[in-house]
Amino acid sequence: MKFRDRQRLASLVVFIIGLAFGPQSLAQVDPMPSWNDGPAKQAVIAFVKTTTDSASATFVPLTHRIATFDQDGTLWVEHPLYTQVVYCLERVPALVNQKPELANVEPFRTVLSGDRSVIAKLSTDDLVKILAATLSGMSVDEFQGEVRTWLDTARDPRWRRPYTELTYLPMAELLKYLRANGFRTYIVTGGGQDFVRVYSEQVYGIPPEQVVGTAGGTHYGYDRNGRPTLTKEPKLLLNDDNAGKPEGIHLIIGRRPYAAFGNSIGDRQMLEYTKTGAGARLAMLLLHDDAQRECAYGPALGLPNTKVGTFTQALYDEAKKQGWAVISMRNDWKRIFAFDH
Amino acid sequence: MKFRDRQRLASLVVFIIGLAFGPQSLAQVDPMPSWNDGPAKQAVIAFVKTTTDSASATFVPLTHRIATFDQDGTLWVEHPLYTQVVYCLERVPALVNQKPELANVEPFRTVLSGDRSVIAKLSTDDLVKILAATLSGMSVDEFQGEVRTWLDTARDPRWRRPYTELTYLPMAELLKYLRANGFRTYIVTGGGQDFVRVYSEQVYGIPPEQVVGTAGGTHYGYDRNGRPTLTKEPKLLLNDDNAGKPEGIHLIIGRRPYAAFGNSIGDRQMLEYTKTGAGARLAMLLLHDDAQRECAYGPALGLPNTKVGTFTQALYDEAKKQGWAVISMRNDWKRIFAFDH
C-alpha cells in the first residue's frame, strides 16, 4: 500500500472512530452510575472537564495527568483492622511452624492463643514486631506467593467474602472514569508497597509500578542454586503516611498529582500538596458515615477514635477551608460494593 | 447510534487499521536505520518478535513489557566525566555566592580555582562533599530550575554542544522501536534520579516516573509563605548502582524487566537479574571501542581504567557465558549522534 493511500485510510479511520465513539454518544453514558447526583460527583465531573478540554485555561497535557488514591478506607474497607494487619496476624502460625522457637516468645504467643480480646490490645511495638517477622526475611517471590495464597482463602468475618471483594464500587467507577480520560491512577498507601502490588492490577486495574507504599529495603544476593534473589529486609526505606505520602510521591512518581483521594489524617499532606499545585486540582476526602451499609467512625462524627485511619474534626475543618470536597458514603453512594443489590 | 451499529463500525475500524498498518507494510520500514546488520541488531529484532507474537511460546503480555536502560555510557556520553559531576562542579561558584564562607573551605576552594589538573585529582570523599552541597538543601522546584538553566547554557568541551545532544542515535531508535512494540522504557541510572528526571521526557521520551536513579530523601514542610514544599536532603535512600540497580527496580517498578541495557560493571547485576528471569529475556552490553567517533576505554580493550563506568575483562567474559549480547559501537553503529552526517 502506498503512503498516500495509507494516509487516506488513516483519515477515514479517524472519521469513523469519531462517528462511533464521538462525544455525543459518550455523553449519554453515566460514567459513575453508583454515585448519586450531588456536589461530590459534580466536583469530579467538573474537574475532568476542565483538565481535559483543550480549549480550557486549566487544560492538563496527557503526560501530566496523575491521580493518587489512598487505599485503606478509600478504595476498600479498613475497619476494624487494616487487611494487611489481618494478614500478618494470620500468618503467625505458619511463621512459628518454620521457627518453632517463636512459640513461647511474645507477642507471637499471644497471637497463637487466638484470643481476640487480648490480640486487640497488643501495643504498637508488638504489632511492629509481628509485621517485621511476617513481611521480611523471605525472597520477594516467596512473599508474593504467600500473600496470593492467603488472599485466595481468607474471608472477612462480617461479609464472609474474600478481602479483595470489599472494594468500593463507586471508587472503582471513579478510577475507570479518570483512566478513560487519560489519567494514570496511582495507589499511595501507608500499607506495604509489596503487599498491595500483589493484587493491585487484578483488583483495581492498577499495575505494580503505580503503587507507592510503605517500603522496606531488599538485598540482592543468590539462592542455594546460585540464582539471583531479592530478599526482603526489615530496614524501612519509606514510611508512606502523613508527610511520607508527598515524599513517596516524589520518590516514585516525581511529579505532583492533579487529583488526590483520601479518608484520614494520614492523607492530609497528600491532599494539601496536590491541592496547592497550580491550575485545576482536585482533593477529596471520603467520610465513613454509613453504619448500616459499611461503617461510621471518627471524631468528626462525634464517634470515638479507632485504631484505623481517623477523620478528625480538624481534618473536616481543613477540608472546608482548603476547598477539598467531602464524599459522604451515606449520601453520595447508591451502592457500596459490587455484591450489593 | 445503536450499540450493534457501533460494534459493526468498530470491526470495520479494526479491519481498516489492519489494511493500513498491518505487519506487511511495517516490515518494509527499518526500525533501527542507524544500526548495521549484525548480531546485535538481530538479537534485538528476534527478541521483539518472540515476545510480541501472540503465537509465540515466549509471548509477553503487554503490561509485563518492561525494558530498563542505564544512562551514562549507554544512552549518552559518559567520558571523561559524568555530566552530572560536571554540573555539580560548575554549580560551585553559584553555591559559594550564596554561602561565601565556603570560598576558603576545601574542596570548594580547589573547584573555584578552575585548575583542571588539580580538580581531576579530587578524592571520592571530596566529590561526595561537592555532590551533597550542590544536590541538596534546596527545594525540589528550585533544583529543577537550576538544572534546566544549566542544561540550556552548558556546552561540552569536545563537541561544543549542549550535553543533551550527546545522546546516541542508535539507542534513541532502540527506545522508540521497543515502545512501538508495547514496551515501557525505563532509565535505571547510578546518576541522580531528580537530575535525570528534569530532561528525560524531552531528551529520551521517558517520563519522570520511569526514571529510577540514585535518590536522596526529601522533607515535606512549608516555605516562608506557608506553601507546602519538598526540600532535598543529603540523606541517601537508594544507591542505584551495582546490586542497587535490581533493588531500585524492585522499589520503583516492582517487577523484573524483560530487557536491560548497560555498559559497565555497575550494570552487571541488572543484566544478570533480567536475563535469569523465565522466558525470553534480552541483556545487552555496549562496548565503547570507537576512539575516533566517540571513545575507546576499559580493561576489556587492554586500555587503562578510567574514573567512569568500566567494561572489565571479567564483565566481557560473563557476557559471553550468560548470553548477553555485546554492542560494538565501531561495528554495529552507522551513526553515533543525530548531528553526525
mmCIF file of C-alpha atoms in Angstrom, chain A residues 1 6 9-10 12-13 16-17 19-21 25-26 28-29 63-64 66 140-141 144 184 186 193-194 197 201 207-211 215-216 218-220 222 227-230 232 235 237-238 243-244 246-256 268-270 272-273 276-278, chain B residues 1 6 9-10 12-13 16-17 19-21 25-26 28-29 63-64 66 140-141 144 184 186 193-194 197 201 207-211 215-216 218-220 222 227-230 232 235 237-238 243-244 246-256 268-270 272-273 276-278:
data_model
loop_
_atom_site.group_PDB
_atom_site.id
_atom_site.type_symbol
_atom_site.label_atom_id
_atom_site.label_comp_id
_atom_site.label_asym_id
_atom_site.label_seq_id
_atom_site.Cartn_x
_atom_site.Cartn_y
_atom_site.Cartn_z
ATOM 1 C CA MET A 1 0.000 0.000 0.000
ATOM 2 C CA ARG A 6 -2.371 4.828 3.899
ATOM 3 C CA LEU A 9 -7.248 5.306 5.121
ATOM 4 C CA ALA A 10 -5.956 6.801 8.355
ATOM 5 C CA LEU A 12 -11.157 7.517 7.189
ATOM 6 C CA VAL A 13 -10.370 5.595 10.377
ATOM 7 C CA ILE A 16 -15.310 6.512 11.607
ATOM 8 C CA ILE A 17 -13.995 6.457 15.174
ATOM 9 C CA LEU A 19 -18.873 8.632 14.352
ATOM 10 C CA ALA A 20 -18.796 5.570 16.554
ATOM 11 C CA PHE A 21 -17.349 6.901 19.763
ATOM 12 C CA SER A 25 -22.601 9.160 22.112
ATOM 13 C CA LEU A 26 -20.302 9.120 25.160
ATOM 14 C CA GLN A 28 -25.281 9.649 27.143
ATOM 15 C CA VAL A 29 -23.486 7.124 29.332
ATOM 16 C CA THR A 63 1.564 13.076 30.358
ATOM 17 C CA HIS A 64 0.868 15.241 33.417
ATOM 18 C CA ILE A 66 -1.760 11.809 37.541
ATOM 19 C CA VAL A 140 10.240 -11.285 47.115
ATOM 20 C CA ASP A 141 8.928 -14.255 45.105
ATOM 21 C CA GLN A 144 4.212 -12.761 46.765
ATOM 22 C CA ARG A 184 -2.788 7.471 35.296
ATOM 23 C CA TYR A 186 -1.761 5.505 41.450
ATOM 24 C CA GLN A 193 4.035 -1.474 48.793
ATOM 25 C CA ASP A 194 4.959 -5.124 48.158
ATOM 26 C CA ARG A 197 1.323 -4.786 44.441
ATOM 27 C CA GLU A 201 -3.657 -4.964 38.963
ATOM 28 C CA PRO A 207 -0.185 -2.124 37.792
ATOM 29 C CA PRO A 208 2.552 -2.721 40.412
ATOM 30 C CA GLU A 209 4.654 0.204 39.170
ATOM 31 C CA GLN A 210 1.759 2.536 40.024
ATOM 32 C CA VAL A 211 1.665 1.507 43.670
ATOM 33 C CA ALA A 215 8.598 0.124 51.607
ATOM 34 C CA GLY A 216 11.404 -1.795 53.197
ATOM 35 C CA THR A 218 15.668 -5.521 49.685
ATOM 36 C CA HIS A 219 19.012 -7.275 49.411
ATOM 37 C CA TYR A 220 20.219 -8.592 46.065
ATOM 38 C CA TYR A 222 21.952 -15.546 45.374
ATOM 39 C CA ARG A 227 20.123 -17.853 41.156
ATOM 40 C CA PRO A 228 19.811 -14.100 41.777
ATOM 41 C CA THR A 229 17.288 -13.346 44.520
ATOM 42 C CA LEU A 230 15.882 -10.233 46.157
ATOM 43 C CA LYS A 232 13.034 -8.543 51.878
ATOM 44 C CA LYS A 235 15.024 -1.937 57.086
ATOM 45 C CA LEU A 237 13.085 2.923 53.365
ATOM 46 C CA LEU A 238 9.837 4.858 53.066
ATOM 47 C CA ALA A 243 4.318 13.748 55.259
ATOM 48 C CA GLY A 244 5.708 10.485 53.876
ATOM 49 C CA PRO A 246 4.125 13.529 49.282
ATOM 50 C CA GLU A 247 7.722 12.400 49.908
ATOM 51 C CA GLY A 248 6.858 8.956 48.500
ATOM 52 C CA ILE A 249 5.064 10.535 45.546
ATOM 53 C CA HIS A 250 8.217 12.494 44.773
ATOM 54 C CA LEU A 251 10.427 9.409 45.139
ATOM 55 C CA ILE A 252 8.365 7.053 42.989
ATOM 56 C CA ILE A 253 6.413 9.319 40.620
ATOM 57 C CA GLY A 254 8.453 12.511 40.562
ATOM 58 C CA ARG A 255 5.620 14.942 39.936
ATOM 59 C CA ARG A 256 2.712 16.462 41.795
ATOM 60 C CA ARG A 268 -3.732 15.275 54.942
ATOM 61 C CA GLN A 269 -0.365 16.193 53.456
ATOM 62 C CA MET A 270 -1.042 14.387 50.167
ATOM 63 C CA GLU A 272 -2.651 19.583 50.702
ATOM 64 C CA TYR A 273 0.336 19.007 48.367
ATOM 65 C CA THR A 276 -1.831 23.706 46.292
ATOM 66 C CA GLY A 277 -0.387 22.969 42.848
ATOM 67 C CA ALA A 278 -1.036 25.461 40.047
ATOM 68 C CA MET B 1 -26.091 5.312 17.268
ATOM 69 C CA ARG B 6 -21.223 0.771 16.920
ATOM 70 C CA LEU B 9 -18.223 0.139 12.929
ATOM 71 C CA ALA B 10 -15.619 -0.939 15.472
ATOM 72 C CA LEU B 12 -14.644 -2.069 10.311
ATOM 73 C CA VAL B 13 -12.160 0.219 12.045
ATOM 74 C CA ILE B 16 -9.067 -0.845 8.033
ATOM 75 C CA ILE B 17 -6.302 -0.353 10.583
ATOM 76 C CA LEU B 19 -5.028 -2.864 5.962
ATOM 77 C CA ALA B 20 -3.259 0.407 6.583
ATOM 78 C CA PHE B 21 -0.741 -0.519 9.243
ATOM 79 C CA SER B 25 3.615 -2.680 5.464
ATOM 80 C CA LEU B 26 5.526 -2.222 8.733
ATOM 81 C CA GLN B 28 9.243 -2.633 4.931
ATOM 82 C CA VAL B 29 10.424 0.100 7.313
ATOM 83 C CA THR B 63 1.537 -4.987 30.910
ATOM 84 C CA HIS B 64 4.680 -7.041 31.592
ATOM 85 C CA ILE B 66 9.398 -3.504 30.678
ATOM 86 C CA VAL B 140 12.766 20.304 44.521
ATOM 87 C CA ASP B 141 11.359 23.143 42.390
ATOM 88 C CA GLN B 144 14.806 21.592 38.798
ATOM 89 C CA ARG B 184 7.635 0.691 28.657
ATOM 90 C CA TYR B 186 12.813 2.960 31.968
ATOM 91 C CA GLN B 193 17.032 10.407 39.912
ATOM 92 C CA ASP B 194 15.987 14.039 40.345
ATOM 93 C CA ARG B 197 14.036 13.451 35.551
ATOM 94 C CA GLU B 201 10.987 13.257 28.805
ATOM 95 C CA PRO B 207 8.611 10.469 31.647
ATOM 96 C CA PRO B 208 9.904 11.243 35.173
ATOM 97 C CA GLU B 209 8.014 8.329 36.722
ATOM 98 C CA GLN B 210 10.017 5.953 34.502
ATOM 99 C CA VAL B 211 13.371 7.141 35.825
ATOM 100 C CA ALA B 215 17.845 9.059 45.280
ATOM 101 C CA GLY B 216 18.123 11.109 48.409
ATOM 102 C CA THR B 218 13.112 14.807 50.767
ATOM 103 C CA HIS B 219 11.471 16.640 53.637
ATOM 104 C CA TYR B 220 7.880 17.838 53.360
ATOM 105 C CA TYR B 222 6.361 24.791 54.372
ATOM 106 C CA ARG B 227 3.164 26.880 50.945
ATOM 107 C CA PRO B 228 3.965 23.136 51.046
ATOM 108 C CA THR B 229 7.499 22.435 49.862
ATOM 109 C CA LEU B 230 9.653 19.365 49.359
ATOM 110 C CA LYS B 232 16.093 17.853 49.100
ATOM 111 C CA LYS B 235 20.255 11.517 53.265
ATOM 112 C CA LEU B 237 17.735 6.455 50.201
ATOM 113 C CA LEU B 238 18.815 4.424 47.187
ATOM 114 C CA ALA B 243 23.270 -4.527 43.387
ATOM 115 C CA GLY B 244 21.360 -1.274 43.966
ATOM 116 C CA PRO B 246 17.852 -4.564 40.820
ATOM 117 C CA GLU B 247 16.973 -3.308 44.310
ATOM 118 C CA GLY B 248 15.940 0.043 42.818
ATOM 119 C CA ILE B 249 13.972 -1.703 40.065
ATOM 120 C CA HIS B 250 12.056 -3.603 42.734
ATOM 121 C CA LEU B 251 11.433 -0.440 44.771
ATOM 122 C CA ILE B 252 10.218 1.765 41.933
ATOM 123 C CA ILE B 253 8.896 -0.660 39.288
ATOM 124 C CA GLY B 254 8.109 -3.790 41.276
ATOM 125 C CA ARG B 255 8.735 -6.332 38.529
ATOM 126 C CA ARG B 256 11.644 -7.859 36.663
ATOM 127 C CA ARG B 268 26.239 -6.293 35.941
ATOM 128 C CA GLN B 269 23.552 -7.180 38.486
ATOM 129 C CA MET B 270 20.753 -5.522 36.489
ATOM 130 C CA GLU B 272 22.032 -10.747 35.438
ATOM 131 C CA TYR B 273 18.684 -10.183 37.213
ATOM 132 C CA THR B 276 17.780 -15.016 34.603
ATOM 133 C CA GLY B 277 14.021 -14.387 34.517
ATOM 134 C CA ALA B 278 11.796 -17.023 32.918
#
